[in-house]
Amino acid sequence: MPVDPNDVLAQLTWRYATKKFDPARKVAPDLWSQIEKAAVLAPSSFGLQPWKFVVVTDPDVRKALHPVSYGQAQILDASHLVVFAAKNPPTPADVEAHVARTAEVRGVPVETLDGMKQMMLGSLARMDAA
């Protein structure tokens, strides 16, 4: 089903940064589940996804994060607090694990993915040299 480019732009121009949350309002569990799935499925270069998402539910942890988050009230008041932790840069071990998992999912010998592995390792080496 084709998507009208104007619809895409309309949706993108709607986004904004929320500066104030009502602590009494919570995102419904079924909606939150879909948001989490979307975050996990977000693409990355080579599919390495060198990040973790941590949903902070403990009020004491939120309070501890508040001062190191520029004192933003959102840390305390938002329905859900997600910390995005990036591994920067990914390591050769990350590439090895990704290639092994890809081979497993595809049902192919890991050796058949050596070209992909070498390309990713070469890219990481260039990032380290920069």
PDB file of N, CA and C in Angstrom, residues 40-108:
ATOM      1  N   VAL A  40      13.090  -1.796  20.153  1.00  0.00           N
ATOM      2  CA  VAL A  40      13.955  -2.962  19.957  1.00  0.00           C
ATOM      3  C   VAL A  40      14.190  -3.217  18.471  1.00  0.00           C
ATOM      4  N   LEU A  41      13.190  -2.958  17.654  1.00  0.00           N
ATOM      5  CA  LEU A  41      13.301  -3.210  16.218  1.00  0.00           C
ATOM      6  C   LEU A  41      13.940  -2.067  15.436  1.00  0.00           C
ATOM      7  N   ALA A  42      14.276  -0.972  16.106  1.00  0.00           N
ATOM      8  CA  ALA A  42      14.881   0.168  15.407  1.00  0.00           C
ATOM      9  C   ALA A  42      16.163  -0.281  14.704  1.00  0.00           C
ATOM     10  N   PRO A  43      16.327   0.102  13.448  1.00  0.00           N
ATOM     11  CA  PRO A  43      17.501  -0.350  12.701  1.00  0.00           C
ATOM     12  C   PRO A  43      18.765   0.406  13.094  1.00  0.00           C
ATOM     13  N   SER A  44      19.882  -0.241  12.831  1.00  0.00           N
ATOM     14  CA  SER A  44      21.178   0.405  13.034  1.00  0.00           C
ATOM     15  C   SER A  44      22.095  -0.047  11.904  1.00  0.00           C
ATOM     16  N   SER A  45      23.213   0.607  11.806  1.00  0.00           N
ATOM     17  CA  SER A  45      24.179   0.248  10.788  1.00  0.00           C
ATOM     18  C   SER A  45      24.620  -1.200  10.986  1.00  0.00           C
ATOM     19  N   PHE A  46      24.567  -1.981   9.936  1.00  0.00           N
ATOM     20  CA  PHE A  46      24.931  -3.399   9.925  1.00  0.00           C
ATOM     21  C   PHE A  46      24.004  -4.267  10.769  1.00  0.00           C
ATOM     22  N   GLY A  47      23.018  -3.673  11.442  1.00  0.00           N
ATOM     23  CA  GLY A  47      22.145  -4.460  12.309  1.00  0.00           C
ATOM     24  C   GLY A  47      22.765  -4.785  13.649  1.00  0.00           C
ATOM     25  N   LEU A  48      23.874  -4.150  13.987  1.00  0.00           N
ATOM     26  CA  LEU A  48      24.552  -4.434  15.256  1.00  0.00           C
ATOM     27  C   LEU A  48      23.737  -3.977  16.469  1.00  0.00           C
ATOM     28  N   GLN A  49      22.972  -2.930  16.303  1.00  0.00           N
ATOM     29  CA  GLN A  49      22.176  -2.356  17.385  1.00  0.00           C
ATOM     30  C   GLN A  49      23.012  -2.253  18.673  1.00  0.00           C
ATOM     31  N   PRO A  50      24.024  -1.409  18.654  1.00  0.00           N
ATOM     32  CA  PRO A  50      24.936  -1.326  19.798  1.00  0.00           C
ATOM     33  C   PRO A  50      24.382  -0.460  20.931  1.00  0.00           C
ATOM     34  N   TRP A  51      23.217  -0.841  21.420  1.00  0.00           N
ATOM     35  CA  TRP A  51      22.597  -0.079  22.493  1.00  0.00           C
ATOM     36  C   TRP A  51      21.740  -0.986  23.349  1.00  0.00           C
ATOM     37  N   LYS A  52      21.416  -0.480  24.495  1.00  0.00           N
ATOM     38  CA  LYS A  52      20.476  -1.130  25.408  1.00  0.00           C
ATOM     39  C   LYS A  52      19.471  -0.065  25.812  1.00  0.00           C
ATOM     40  N   PHE A  53      18.252  -0.506  26.048  1.00  0.00           N
ATOM     41  CA  PHE A  53      17.215   0.376  26.559  1.00  0.00           C
ATOM     42  C   PHE A  53      16.922  -0.076  27.983  1.00  0.00           C
ATOM     43  N   VAL A  54      16.988   0.840  28.908  1.00  0.00           N
ATOM     44  CA  VAL A  54      16.694   0.522  30.301  1.00  0.00           C
ATOM     45  C   VAL A  54      15.477   1.346  30.705  1.00  0.00           C
ATOM     46  N   VAL A  55      14.400   0.664  31.069  1.00  0.00           N
ATOM     47  CA  VAL A  55      13.190   1.344  31.537  1.00  0.00           C
ATOM     48  C   VAL A  55      13.327   1.470  33.043  1.00  0.00           C
ATOM     49  N   VAL A  56      13.405   2.705  33.509  1.00  0.00           N
ATOM     50  CA  VAL A  56      13.614   2.977  34.937  1.00  0.00           C
ATOM     51  C   VAL A  56      12.260   3.162  35.611  1.00  0.00           C
ATOM     52  N   THR A  57      11.935   2.229  36.499  1.00  0.00           N
ATOM     53  CA  THR A  57      10.645   2.283  37.194  1.00  0.00           C
ATOM     54  C   THR A  57      10.798   2.640  38.665  1.00  0.00           C
ATOM     55  N   ASP A  58      11.971   2.433  39.212  1.00  0.00           N
ATOM     56  CA  ASP A  58      12.197   2.691  40.633  1.00  0.00           C
ATOM     57  C   ASP A  58      12.252   4.200  40.896  1.00  0.00           C
ATOM     58  N   PRO A  59      11.344   4.725  41.727  1.00  0.00           N
ATOM     59  CA  PRO A  59      11.331   6.168  42.007  1.00  0.00           C
ATOM     60  C   PRO A  59      12.642   6.675  42.611  1.00  0.00           C
ATOM     61  N   ASP A  60      13.317   5.849  43.407  1.00  0.00           N
ATOM     62  CA  ASP A  60      14.590   6.279  43.999  1.00  0.00           C
ATOM     63  C   ASP A  60      15.678   6.427  42.934  1.00  0.00           C
ATOM     64  N   VAL A  61      15.670   5.547  41.945  1.00  0.00           N
ATOM     65  CA  VAL A  61      16.644   5.658  40.854  1.00  0.00           C
ATOM     66  C   VAL A  61      16.346   6.910  40.038  1.00  0.00           C
ATOM     67  N   ARG A  62      15.082   7.178  39.797  1.00  0.00           N
ATOM     68  CA  ARG A  62      14.715   8.406  39.065  1.00  0.00           C
ATOM     69  C   ARG A  62      15.206   9.635  39.820  1.00  0.00           C
ATOM     70  N   LYS A  63      15.032   9.632  41.133  1.00  0.00           N
ATOM     71  CA  LYS A  63      15.501  10.768  41.948  1.00  0.00           C
ATOM     72  C   LYS A  63      17.015  10.918  41.850  1.00  0.00           C
ATOM     73  N   ALA A  64      17.732   9.801  41.820  1.00  0.00           N
ATOM     74  CA  ALA A  64      19.190   9.857  41.694  1.00  0.00           C
ATOM     75  C   ALA A  64      19.610  10.370  40.316  1.00  0.00           C
ATOM     76  N   LEU A  65      18.818  10.050  39.284  1.00  0.00           N
ATOM     77  CA  LEU A  65      19.130  10.514  37.932  1.00  0.00           C
ATOM     78  C   LEU A  65      18.778  11.987  37.717  1.00  0.00           C
ATOM     79  N   HIS A  66      17.858  12.498  38.491  1.00  0.00           N
ATOM     80  CA  HIS A  66      17.361  13.867  38.309  1.00  0.00           C
ATOM     81  C   HIS A  66      18.473  14.917  38.286  1.00  0.00           C
ATOM     82  N   PRO A  67      19.375  14.950  39.289  1.00  0.00           N
ATOM     83  CA  PRO A  67      20.408  16.002  39.256  1.00  0.00           C
ATOM     84  C   PRO A  67      21.386  15.874  38.083  1.00  0.00           C
ATOM     85  N   VAL A  68      21.634  14.649  37.604  1.00  0.00           N
ATOM     86  CA  VAL A  68      22.569  14.482  36.489  1.00  0.00           C
ATOM     87  C   VAL A  68      21.849  14.564  35.148  1.00  0.00           C
ATOM     88  N   SER A  69      20.575  14.920  35.190  1.00  0.00           N
ATOM     89  CA  SER A  69      19.768  15.129  33.984  1.00  0.00           C
ATOM     90  C   SER A  69      19.361  16.593  33.895  1.00  0.00           C
ATOM     91  N   TYR A  70      20.266  17.437  34.323  1.00  0.00           N
ATOM     92  CA  TYR A  70      20.063  18.886  34.284  1.00  0.00           C
ATOM     93  C   TYR A  70      18.832  19.311  35.070  1.00  0.00           C
ATOM     94  N   GLY A  71      18.457  18.526  36.082  1.00  0.00           N
ATOM     95  CA  GLY A  71      17.328  18.877  36.933  1.00  0.00           C
ATOM     96  C   GLY A  71      15.989  18.916  36.207  1.00  0.00           C
ATOM     97  N   GLN A  72      15.890  18.226  35.095  1.00  0.00           N
ATOM     98  CA  GLN A  72      14.647  18.257  34.325  1.00  0.00           C
ATOM     99  C   GLN A  72      13.539  17.502  35.062  1.00  0.00           C
ATOM    100  N   ALA A  73      12.397  18.138  35.199  1.00  0.00           N
ATOM    101  CA  ALA A  73      11.262  17.535  35.896  1.00  0.00           C
ATOM    102  C   ALA A  73      10.756  16.286  35.183  1.00  0.00           C
ATOM    103  N   GLN A  74      10.961  16.189  33.873  1.00  0.00           N
ATOM    104  CA  GLN A  74      10.483  15.038  33.113  1.00  0.00           C
ATOM    105  C   GLN A  74      11.024  13.719  33.680  1.00  0.00           C
ATOM    106  N   ILE A  75      12.216  13.741  34.217  1.00  0.00           N
ATOM    107  CA  ILE A  75      12.838  12.535  34.780  1.00  0.00           C
ATOM    108  C   ILE A  75      11.970  11.964  35.894  1.00  0.00           C
ATOM    109  N   LEU A  76      11.349  12.846  36.652  1.00  0.00           N
ATOM    110  CA  LEU A  76      10.519  12.420  37.775  1.00  0.00           C
ATOM    111  C   LEU A  76       9.060  12.223  37.390  1.00  0.00           C
ATOM    112  N   ASP A  77       8.570  12.983  36.440  1.00  0.00           N
ATOM    113  CA  ASP A  77       7.126  13.039  36.179  1.00  0.00           C
ATOM    114  C   ASP A  77       6.624  12.192  35.022  1.00  0.00           C
ATOM    115  N   ALA A  78       7.475  11.827  34.087  1.00  0.00           N
ATOM    116  CA  ALA A  78       7.019  11.086  32.898  1.00  0.00           C
ATOM    117  C   ALA A  78       6.472   9.718  33.289  1.00  0.00           C
ATOM    118  N   SER A  79       5.512   9.268  32.530  1.00  0.00           N
ATOM    119  CA  SER A  79       4.923   7.948  32.763  1.00  0.00           C
ATOM    120  C   SER A  79       5.997   6.863  32.766  1.00  0.00           C
ATOM    121  N   HIS A  80       6.880   6.903  31.786  1.00  0.00           N
ATOM    122  CA  HIS A  80       7.959   5.933  31.657  1.00  0.00           C
ATOM    123  C   HIS A  80       9.259   6.691  31.406  1.00  0.00           C
ATOM    124  N   LEU A  81      10.318   6.242  32.023  1.00  0.00           N
ATOM    125  CA  LEU A  81      11.633   6.834  31.793  1.00  0.00           C
ATOM    126  C   LEU A  81      12.510   5.770  31.144  1.00  0.00           C
ATOM    127  N   VAL A  82      13.006   6.083  29.955  1.00  0.00           N
ATOM    128  CA  VAL A  82      13.861   5.148  29.234  1.00  0.00           C
ATOM    129  C   VAL A  82      15.245   5.764  29.112  1.00  0.00           C
ATOM    130  N   VAL A  83      16.238   5.021  29.535  1.00  0.00           N
ATOM    131  CA  VAL A  83      17.625   5.431  29.379  1.00  0.00           C
ATOM    132  C   VAL A  83      18.180   4.647  28.197  1.00  0.00           C
ATOM    133  N   PHE A  84      18.711   5.371  27.218  1.00  0.00           N
ATOM    134  CA  PHE A  84      19.329   4.759  26.049  1.00  0.00           C
ATOM    135  C   PHE A  84      20.828   4.704  26.320  1.00  0.00           C
ATOM    136  N   ALA A  85      21.368   3.506  26.420  1.00  0.00           N
ATOM    137  CA  ALA A  85      22.789   3.326  26.687  1.00  0.00           C
ATOM    138  C   ALA A  85      23.444   2.786  25.418  1.00  0.00           C
ATOM    139  N   ALA A  86      24.322   3.584  24.844  1.00  0.00           N
ATOM    140  CA  ALA A  86      24.977   3.194  23.589  1.00  0.00           C
ATOM    141  C   ALA A  86      26.365   2.654  23.862  1.00  0.00           C
ATOM    142  N   LYS A  87      26.712   1.609  23.148  1.00  0.00           N
ATOM    143  CA  LYS A  87      28.063   1.081  23.192  1.00  0.00           C
ATOM    144  C   LYS A  87      28.802   1.723  22.030  1.00  0.00           C
ATOM    145  N   ASN A  88      29.744   2.566  22.348  1.00  0.00           N
ATOM    146  CA  ASN A  88      30.390   3.345  21.306  1.00  0.00           C
ATOM    147  C   ASN A  88      31.900   3.266  21.463  1.00  0.00           C
ATOM    148  N   PRO A  89      32.573   2.730  20.538  1.00  0.00           N
ATOM    149  CA  PRO A  89      32.077   2.070  19.340  1.00  0.00           C
ATOM    150  C   PRO A  89      31.824   0.592  19.618  1.00  0.00           C
ATOM    151  N   PRO A  90      31.105  -0.067  18.711  1.00  0.00           N
ATOM    152  CA  PRO A  90      30.980  -1.516  18.827  1.00  0.00           C
ATOM    153  C   PRO A  90      32.362  -2.163  18.704  1.00  0.00           C
ATOM    154  N   THR A  91      32.503  -3.341  19.234  1.00  0.00           N
ATOM    155  CA  THR A  91      33.800  -4.029  19.241  1.00  0.00           C
ATOM    156  C   THR A  91      33.798  -5.195  18.252  1.00  0.00           C
ATOM    157  N   PRO A  92      34.984  -5.716  17.935  1.00  0.00           N
ATOM    158  CA  PRO A  92      35.032  -6.921  17.104  1.00  0.00           C
ATOM    159  C   PRO A  92      34.236  -8.087  17.723  1.00  0.00           C
ATOM    160  N   ALA A  93      34.207  -8.176  19.038  1.00  0.00           N
ATOM    161  CA  ALA A  93      33.414  -9.231  19.693  1.00  0.00           C
ATOM    162  C   ALA A  93      31.923  -9.051  19.391  1.00  0.00           C
ATOM    163  N   ASP A  94      31.471  -7.801  19.318  1.00  0.00           N
ATOM    164  CA  ASP A  94      30.073  -7.536  18.959  1.00  0.00           C
ATOM    165  C   ASP A  94      29.793  -8.012  17.533  1.00  0.00           C
ATOM    166  N   VAL A  95      30.744  -7.772  16.640  1.00  0.00           N
ATOM    167  CA  VAL A  95      30.597  -8.214  15.246  1.00  0.00           C
ATOM    168  C   VAL A  95      30.537  -9.734  15.203  1.00  0.00           C
ATOM    169  N   GLU A  96      31.429 -10.397  15.915  1.00  0.00           N
ATOM    170  CA  GLU A  96      31.445 -11.869  15.944  1.00  0.00           C
ATOM    171  C   GLU A  96      30.107 -12.417  16.427  1.00  0.00           C
ATOM    172  N   ALA A  97      29.577 -11.834  17.504  1.00  0.00           N
ATOM    173  CA  ALA A  97      28.301 -12.301  18.062  1.00  0.00           C
ATOM    174  C   ALA A  97      27.164 -12.068  17.077  1.00  0.00           C
ATOM    175  N   HIS A  98      27.187 -10.919  16.415  1.00  0.00           N
ATOM    176  CA  HIS A  98      26.137 -10.601  15.449  1.00  0.00           C
ATOM    177  C   HIS A  98      26.175 -11.554  14.254  1.00  0.00           C
ATOM    178  N   VAL A  99      27.364 -11.828  13.751  1.00  0.00           N
ATOM    179  CA  VAL A  99      27.505 -12.725  12.606  1.00  0.00           C
ATOM    180  C   VAL A  99      27.072 -14.139  12.999  1.00  0.00           C
ATOM    181  N   ALA A 100      27.437 -14.570  14.188  1.00  0.00           N
ATOM    182  CA  ALA A 100      27.033 -15.899  14.654  1.00  0.00           C
ATOM    183  C   ALA A 100      25.512 -15.991  14.774  1.00  0.00           C
ATOM    184  N   ARG A 101      24.896 -14.960  15.307  1.00  0.00           N
ATOM    185  CA  ARG A 101      23.430 -14.968  15.446  1.00  0.00           C
ATOM    186  C   ARG A 101      22.754 -14.915  14.074  1.00  0.00           C
ATOM    187  N   THR A 102      23.297 -14.121  13.165  1.00  0.00           N
ATOM    188  CA  THR A 102      22.742 -14.040  11.814  1.00  0.00           C
ATOM    189  C   THR A 102      22.805 -15.407  11.131  1.00  0.00           C
ATOM    190  N   ALA A 103      23.937 -16.089  11.277  1.00  0.00           N
ATOM    191  CA  ALA A 103      24.076 -17.425  10.685  1.00  0.00           C
ATOM    192  C   ALA A 103      23.061 -18.381  11.296  1.00  0.00           C
ATOM    193  N   GLU A 104      22.881 -18.296  12.595  1.00  0.00           N
ATOM    194  CA  GLU A 104      21.913 -19.164  13.268  1.00  0.00           C
ATOM    195  C   GLU A 104      20.492 -18.922  12.754  1.00  0.00           C
ATOM    196  N   VAL A 105      20.107 -17.654  12.675  1.00  0.00           N
ATOM    197  CA  VAL A 105      18.757 -17.311  12.218  1.00  0.00           C
ATOM    198  C   VAL A 105      18.551 -17.730  10.767  1.00  0.00           C
ATOM    199  N   ARG A 106      19.558 -17.527   9.941  1.00  0.00           N
ATOM    200  CA  ARG A 106      19.441 -17.875   8.522  1.00  0.00           C
ATOM    201  C   ARG A 106      19.624 -19.370   8.251  1.00  0.00           C
ATOM    202  N   GLY A 107      20.146 -20.086   9.254  1.00  0.00           N
ATOM    203  CA  GLY A 107      20.383 -21.517   9.066  1.00  0.00           C
ATOM    204  C   GLY A 107      21.500 -21.811   8.093  1.00  0.00           C
ATOM    205  N   VAL A 108      22.549 -20.980   8.136  1.00  0.00           N
ATOM    206  CA  VAL A 108      23.687 -21.161   7.237  1.00  0.00           C
ATOM    207  C   VAL A 108      24.964 -21.295   8.067  1.00  0.00           C
TER     208      VAL A 108
END
